[in-house]
Short mmCIF file of C-alpha atoms and ligand atoms in Angstrom, two decimals:
data_model
loop_
_atom_site.label_atom_id
_atom_site.label_comp_id
_atom_site.label_asym_id
_atom_site.label_seq_id
_atom_site.Cartn_x
_atom_site.Cartn_y
_atom_site.Cartn_z
CA UNK R 1 21.21 36.10 -34.75
CA UNK R 2 23.73 34.63 -32.31
CA UNK R 3 25.89 37.23 -30.58
CA UNK R 4 29.11 36.22 -28.84
CA UNK R 5 31.66 38.00 -26.73
CA UNK R 6 35.15 36.63 -27.18
CA UNK R 7 38.86 37.05 -26.62
CA UNK R 8 41.32 36.84 -29.48
CA UNK R 9 45.02 37.54 -29.02
CA UNK R 10 44.36 39.31 -25.73
CA UNK R 11 41.64 41.58 -27.07
CA UNK R 12 37.96 41.32 -26.11
CA UNK R 13 35.33 41.91 -28.81
CA UNK R 14 31.73 41.14 -29.69
CA UNK R 15 30.78 39.23 -32.80
CA UNK R 16 27.98 37.48 -34.65
CA UNK R 17 28.14 33.77 -35.47
CA UNK R 18 27.93 32.93 -39.14
CA UNK R 19 27.54 29.30 -40.24
CA UNK R 20 25.56 26.20 -39.43
CA UNK R 21 25.61 24.64 -35.98
CA UNK R 22 26.19 21.13 -37.24
CA UNK R 23 28.57 21.70 -40.10
CA UNK R 24 32.12 22.84 -39.67
CA UNK R 25 33.25 26.29 -40.52
CA UNK R 26 31.40 28.50 -38.05
CA UNK R 27 32.90 31.96 -38.21
CA UNK R 28 32.57 35.01 -36.04
CA UNK R 29 32.01 38.35 -37.73
CA UNK R 30 33.49 40.96 -35.42
CA UNK R 31 31.33 43.88 -34.29
CA UNK R 32 32.59 47.42 -33.82
CA UNK R 33 31.25 47.70 -30.27
CA UNK R 34 28.89 46.34 -27.64
CA UNK R 35 25.71 45.66 -29.63
CA UNK R 36 23.58 46.33 -26.55
CA UNK R 37 24.93 49.90 -26.44
CA UNK R 38 25.95 50.99 -29.95
CA UNK R 39 24.22 50.43 -33.30
CA UNK R 40 25.03 47.15 -35.05
CA UNK R 41 28.14 47.61 -37.17
CA UNK R 42 30.77 45.07 -38.21
CA UNK R 43 34.49 45.71 -38.50
CA UNK R 44 34.69 43.35 -41.49
CA UNK R 45 37.07 41.00 -39.70
CA UNK R 46 36.10 37.30 -39.68
CA UNK R 47 37.58 34.71 -37.32
CA UNK R 48 37.05 30.97 -37.11
CA UNK R 49 35.24 29.88 -33.93
CA UNK R 50 38.22 27.65 -32.99
CA UNK R 51 40.52 30.67 -33.05
CA UNK R 52 38.72 32.51 -30.26
CA UNK R 53 37.87 31.94 -26.61
CA UNK R 54 34.17 32.55 -25.94
CA UNK R 55 33.48 34.62 -22.82
CA UNK R 56 30.27 35.32 -20.91
CA UNK R 57 28.24 36.95 -23.71
CA UNK R 58 27.33 39.80 -21.41
CA UNK R 59 28.71 41.20 -18.17
CA UNK R 60 25.65 42.71 -16.49
CA UNK R 61 25.97 46.48 -16.15
CA UNK R 62 24.47 46.52 -12.71
CA UNK R 63 22.67 43.32 -11.74
CA UNK R 64 21.44 39.82 -12.39
CA UNK R 65 17.78 39.65 -11.40
CA UNK R 66 16.54 36.14 -10.65
CA UNK R 67 13.10 34.61 -10.33
CA UNK R 68 12.50 31.84 -7.80
CA UNK R 69 9.90 29.06 -7.96
CA UNK R 70 8.72 29.60 -11.53
CA UNK R 71 8.10 25.95 -12.55
CA UNK R 72 5.45 23.95 -10.65
CA UNK R 73 7.46 20.74 -10.33
CA UNK R 74 10.37 22.71 -8.86
CA UNK R 75 8.04 24.42 -6.36
CA UNK R 76 7.05 20.90 -5.27
CA UNK R 77 10.61 19.62 -4.88
CA UNK R 78 11.60 22.72 -2.82
CA UNK R 79 8.63 22.51 -0.45
CA UNK R 80 10.65 20.78 2.25
CA UNK R 81 13.77 22.90 1.67
CA UNK R 82 12.83 26.56 1.34
CA UNK R 83 9.08 25.99 1.80
CA UNK R 84 6.14 27.81 0.33
CA UNK R 85 3.72 27.65 -2.57
CA UNK R 86 4.05 28.93 -6.13
CA UNK R 87 4.16 32.71 -5.64
CA UNK R 88 1.27 34.77 -7.04
CA UNK R 89 3.72 37.21 -8.58
CA UNK R 90 7.35 36.59 -9.61
CA UNK R 91 9.58 36.15 -6.56
CA UNK R 92 12.71 38.25 -7.19
CA UNK R 93 16.22 38.06 -5.83
CA UNK R 94 19.59 39.32 -7.05
CA UNK R 95 22.99 37.92 -7.87
CA UNK R 96 25.99 40.30 -7.96
CA UNK R 97 27.61 40.80 -11.37
CA UNK R 98 30.84 39.47 -9.84
CA UNK R 99 29.25 35.99 -9.82
CA UNK R 100 29.18 35.86 -13.64
CA UNK R 101 31.53 33.52 -15.51
CA UNK R 102 31.54 32.35 -19.10
CA UNK R 103 31.45 29.04 -20.96
CA UNK R 104 34.41 26.83 -20.11
CA UNK R 105 35.14 28.65 -16.85
CA UNK R 106 35.21 26.75 -13.56
CA UNK R 107 32.44 26.83 -10.96
CA UNK R 108 34.33 27.00 -7.67
CA UNK R 109 32.54 25.44 -4.71
CA UNK R 110 33.18 27.56 -1.61
CA UNK R 111 34.74 25.67 1.28
CA UNK R 112 32.05 26.95 3.62
CA UNK R 113 29.31 25.05 1.75
CA UNK R 114 28.77 21.31 1.72
CA UNK R 115 25.94 21.34 -0.82
CA UNK R 116 26.39 23.28 -4.06
CA UNK R 117 23.63 22.66 -6.62
CA UNK R 118 22.96 23.41 -10.28
CA UNK R 119 19.85 25.21 -11.53
CA UNK R 120 19.72 25.31 -15.33
CA UNK R 121 17.69 28.31 -16.51
CA UNK R 122 16.74 30.46 -19.48
CA UNK R 123 18.24 33.95 -19.11
CA UNK R 124 16.90 37.18 -20.60
CA UNK R 125 19.35 39.89 -21.66
CA UNK R 126 18.01 43.44 -21.42
CA UNK R 127 18.75 45.82 -24.29
CA UNK R 128 17.28 49.16 -23.19
CA UNK R 129 16.77 51.31 -20.13
CA UNK R 130 13.44 50.21 -18.69
CA UNK R 131 11.44 51.45 -15.73
CA UNK R 132 7.88 50.30 -15.05
CA UNK R 133 7.48 48.93 -18.57
CA UNK R 134 3.94 47.58 -19.13
CA UNK R 135 3.70 43.86 -19.84
CA UNK R 136 2.43 44.51 -23.41
CA UNK R 137 5.65 46.39 -24.19
CA UNK R 138 8.06 44.35 -22.07
CA UNK R 139 9.51 42.34 -24.97
CA UNK R 140 10.62 45.61 -26.63
CA UNK R 141 13.35 46.03 -23.99
CA UNK R 142 14.64 42.45 -24.39
CA UNK R 143 17.83 42.14 -26.44
CA UNK R 144 17.98 38.35 -26.47
CA UNK R 145 18.36 35.12 -24.54
CA UNK R 146 21.15 32.94 -23.22
CA UNK R 147 21.63 29.89 -21.00
CA UNK R 148 22.33 30.32 -17.31
CA UNK R 149 23.17 28.22 -14.29
CA UNK R 150 21.79 29.70 -11.05
CA UNK R 151 24.39 27.89 -8.93
CA UNK R 152 23.25 27.74 -5.31
CA UNK R 153 24.85 26.81 -1.99
CA UNK R 154 21.70 25.04 -0.80
CA UNK R 155 22.82 24.54 2.79
CA UNK R 156 23.61 28.25 3.19
CA UNK R 157 20.33 29.24 1.53
CA UNK R 158 18.50 27.38 4.30
CA UNK R 159 20.84 28.45 7.11
CA UNK R 160 20.97 32.18 6.20
CA UNK R 161 17.19 32.56 5.87
CA UNK R 162 17.73 34.79 2.82
CA UNK R 163 19.57 34.08 -0.38
CA UNK R 164 22.19 36.77 -1.02
CA UNK R 165 25.24 34.74 -0.04
CA UNK R 166 23.97 31.32 -1.13
CA UNK R 167 23.27 32.59 -4.65
CA UNK R 168 26.00 35.20 -4.90
CA UNK R 169 29.41 33.55 -4.58
CA UNK R 170 31.99 34.25 -7.26
CA UNK R 171 31.48 31.87 -10.23
CA UNK R 172 27.84 31.14 -9.25
CA UNK R 173 26.34 32.64 -12.43
CA UNK R 174 27.65 30.93 -15.58
CA UNK R 175 26.18 32.56 -18.72
CA UNK R 176 26.50 31.62 -22.39
CA UNK R 177 27.63 30.43 -24.79
CA UNK R 178 25.95 33.13 -26.95
CA UNK R 179 22.94 35.46 -26.96
CA UNK R 180 20.21 34.41 -29.39
CA UNK R 181 18.22 37.50 -30.35
CA UNK R 182 15.33 35.64 -32.03
CA UNK R 183 14.38 32.77 -29.72
CA UNK R 184 10.89 31.27 -30.03
CA UNK R 185 9.67 31.20 -26.43
CA UNK R 186 6.54 29.13 -27.08
CA UNK R 187 8.22 25.77 -26.43
CA UNK R 188 12.03 26.03 -26.15
CA UNK R 189 13.47 22.88 -24.55
CA UNK R 190 15.77 23.28 -21.58
CA UNK R 191 18.05 20.49 -20.36
CA UNK R 192 20.70 20.30 -17.63
CA UNK R 193 23.22 17.46 -17.73
CA UNK R 194 25.92 16.50 -15.23
CA UNK R 195 28.67 14.32 -16.70
CA UNK R 196 26.29 13.61 -19.57
CA UNK R 197 23.43 12.43 -17.34
CA UNK R 198 20.17 14.37 -17.71
CA UNK R 199 19.19 16.04 -14.41
CA UNK R 200 16.65 18.64 -15.57
CA UNK R 201 14.37 18.63 -18.60
CA UNK R 202 11.59 21.13 -19.23
CA UNK R 203 10.13 23.57 -21.72
CA UNK R 204 9.64 27.32 -21.57
CA UNK R 205 5.95 26.48 -22.09
CA UNK R 206 5.96 25.41 -18.41
CA UNK R 207 7.05 28.80 -16.99
CA UNK R 208 4.47 29.93 -14.41
CA UNK R 209 5.21 33.62 -15.09
CA UNK R 210 6.05 34.48 -18.70
CA UNK R 211 9.17 36.35 -19.76
CA UNK R 212 7.10 39.47 -20.48
CA UNK R 213 5.48 39.31 -17.03
CA UNK R 214 8.87 38.87 -15.36
CA UNK R 215 10.47 41.79 -17.22
CA UNK R 216 7.53 44.09 -16.46
CA UNK R 217 7.47 43.03 -12.81
CA UNK R 218 11.24 43.42 -12.32
CA UNK R 219 11.17 46.86 -13.97
CA UNK R 220 8.59 48.04 -11.43
CA UNK R 221 11.17 47.49 -8.70
CA UNK R 222 14.46 48.18 -10.46
CA UNK R 223 15.48 50.37 -13.37
CA UNK R 224 16.75 47.78 -15.86
CA UNK R 225 19.84 48.75 -17.84
CA UNK R 226 21.16 47.45 -21.16
CA UNK R 227 23.24 44.40 -20.34
CA UNK R 228 21.32 43.52 -17.19
CA UNK R 229 20.30 39.86 -17.10
CA UNK R 230 17.17 38.19 -15.74
CA UNK R 231 17.17 34.47 -14.85
CA UNK R 232 13.67 33.06 -15.31
CA UNK R 233 13.74 30.23 -12.76
CA UNK R 234 14.77 26.62 -12.56
CA UNK R 235 12.70 23.58 -13.46
CA UNK R 236 12.65 20.50 -11.23
CA UNK R 237 15.67 18.25 -10.88
CA UNK R 238 18.13 20.49 -9.07
CA UNK R 239 20.96 18.48 -7.58
CA UNK R 240 24.51 18.49 -6.24
CA UNK R 241 27.71 19.40 -8.05
CA UNK R 242 30.94 17.69 -7.01
CA UNK R 243 34.56 18.50 -7.80
CA UNK R 244 35.47 17.18 -11.24
CA UNK R 245 31.88 17.27 -12.58
CA UNK R 246 31.07 18.78 -15.94
CA UNK R 247 27.70 20.54 -15.98
CA UNK R 248 25.89 21.53 -19.16
CA UNK R 249 22.83 23.75 -19.54
CA UNK R 250 21.29 23.60 -23.01
CA UNK R 251 18.42 25.70 -24.27
CA UNK R 252 17.16 24.68 -27.67
CA UNK R 253 17.95 27.38 -30.21
CA UNK R 254 20.73 28.96 -28.13
CA UNK R 255 23.43 26.34 -27.50
CA UNK R 256 25.19 24.53 -24.68
CA UNK R 257 26.71 26.28 -21.65
CA UNK R 258 29.41 23.93 -20.33
CA UNK R 259 31.36 24.40 -17.09
CA UNK R 260 33.55 22.19 -14.99
CA UNK R 261 33.31 22.14 -11.21
CA UNK R 262 36.19 22.64 -8.78
MG1 LIG E 1 17.08 29.62 -9.74
#
């Protein structure tokens, strides 16, 4: 099931996509409330996809938890930048929920940075309150998956010595276009393109720490709330974003998250 959050005639709602991805005629069936909070119930209203503006499919209740260095080839490419080896356990950092934008929104490069980079990632959307959930039960608290771009001011990440500002600017966490609740994690392809040129290509099969391990590990530190989001790490191929670029993050089975850069 593909869950969207959208605006129609000034009103924000959730809905479920109905239709094929390649044919025309995708419709949104409106839901009565936030499906991460209230039981699934439709209002009966149907809208054509072209009639609505898709928004970030979730605004995290409290936090975006991120995992660093979770693909080996990316660990290698970052060795001379932020240093280090592949961490033995997931390396966590946070982005504020004010950094979240949706599909079609602009990534705004802050004037203070001269090197803003894309990091296309698989994102996990939490669907239950979770504290210290064991790894065997971690997938029970996952609502679904979406595409994310862990936009990073690389020069400030190095200069600051920690990552809060470099990862946390407004617009630095594009999410979308929808949440897929039934993604097969065994080998989902992930691709990041800038102006149509492929910059990152990987599979979820290459994650060093699995989604279940990441969720369990994060919940040891933080109480996870419905609507919190966890970014699972970037594959190799991170690179600069310039004004006027169009950046796309595609995860097979979810869709394409497309943003322009200002
Ligand atoms: Mg990242």
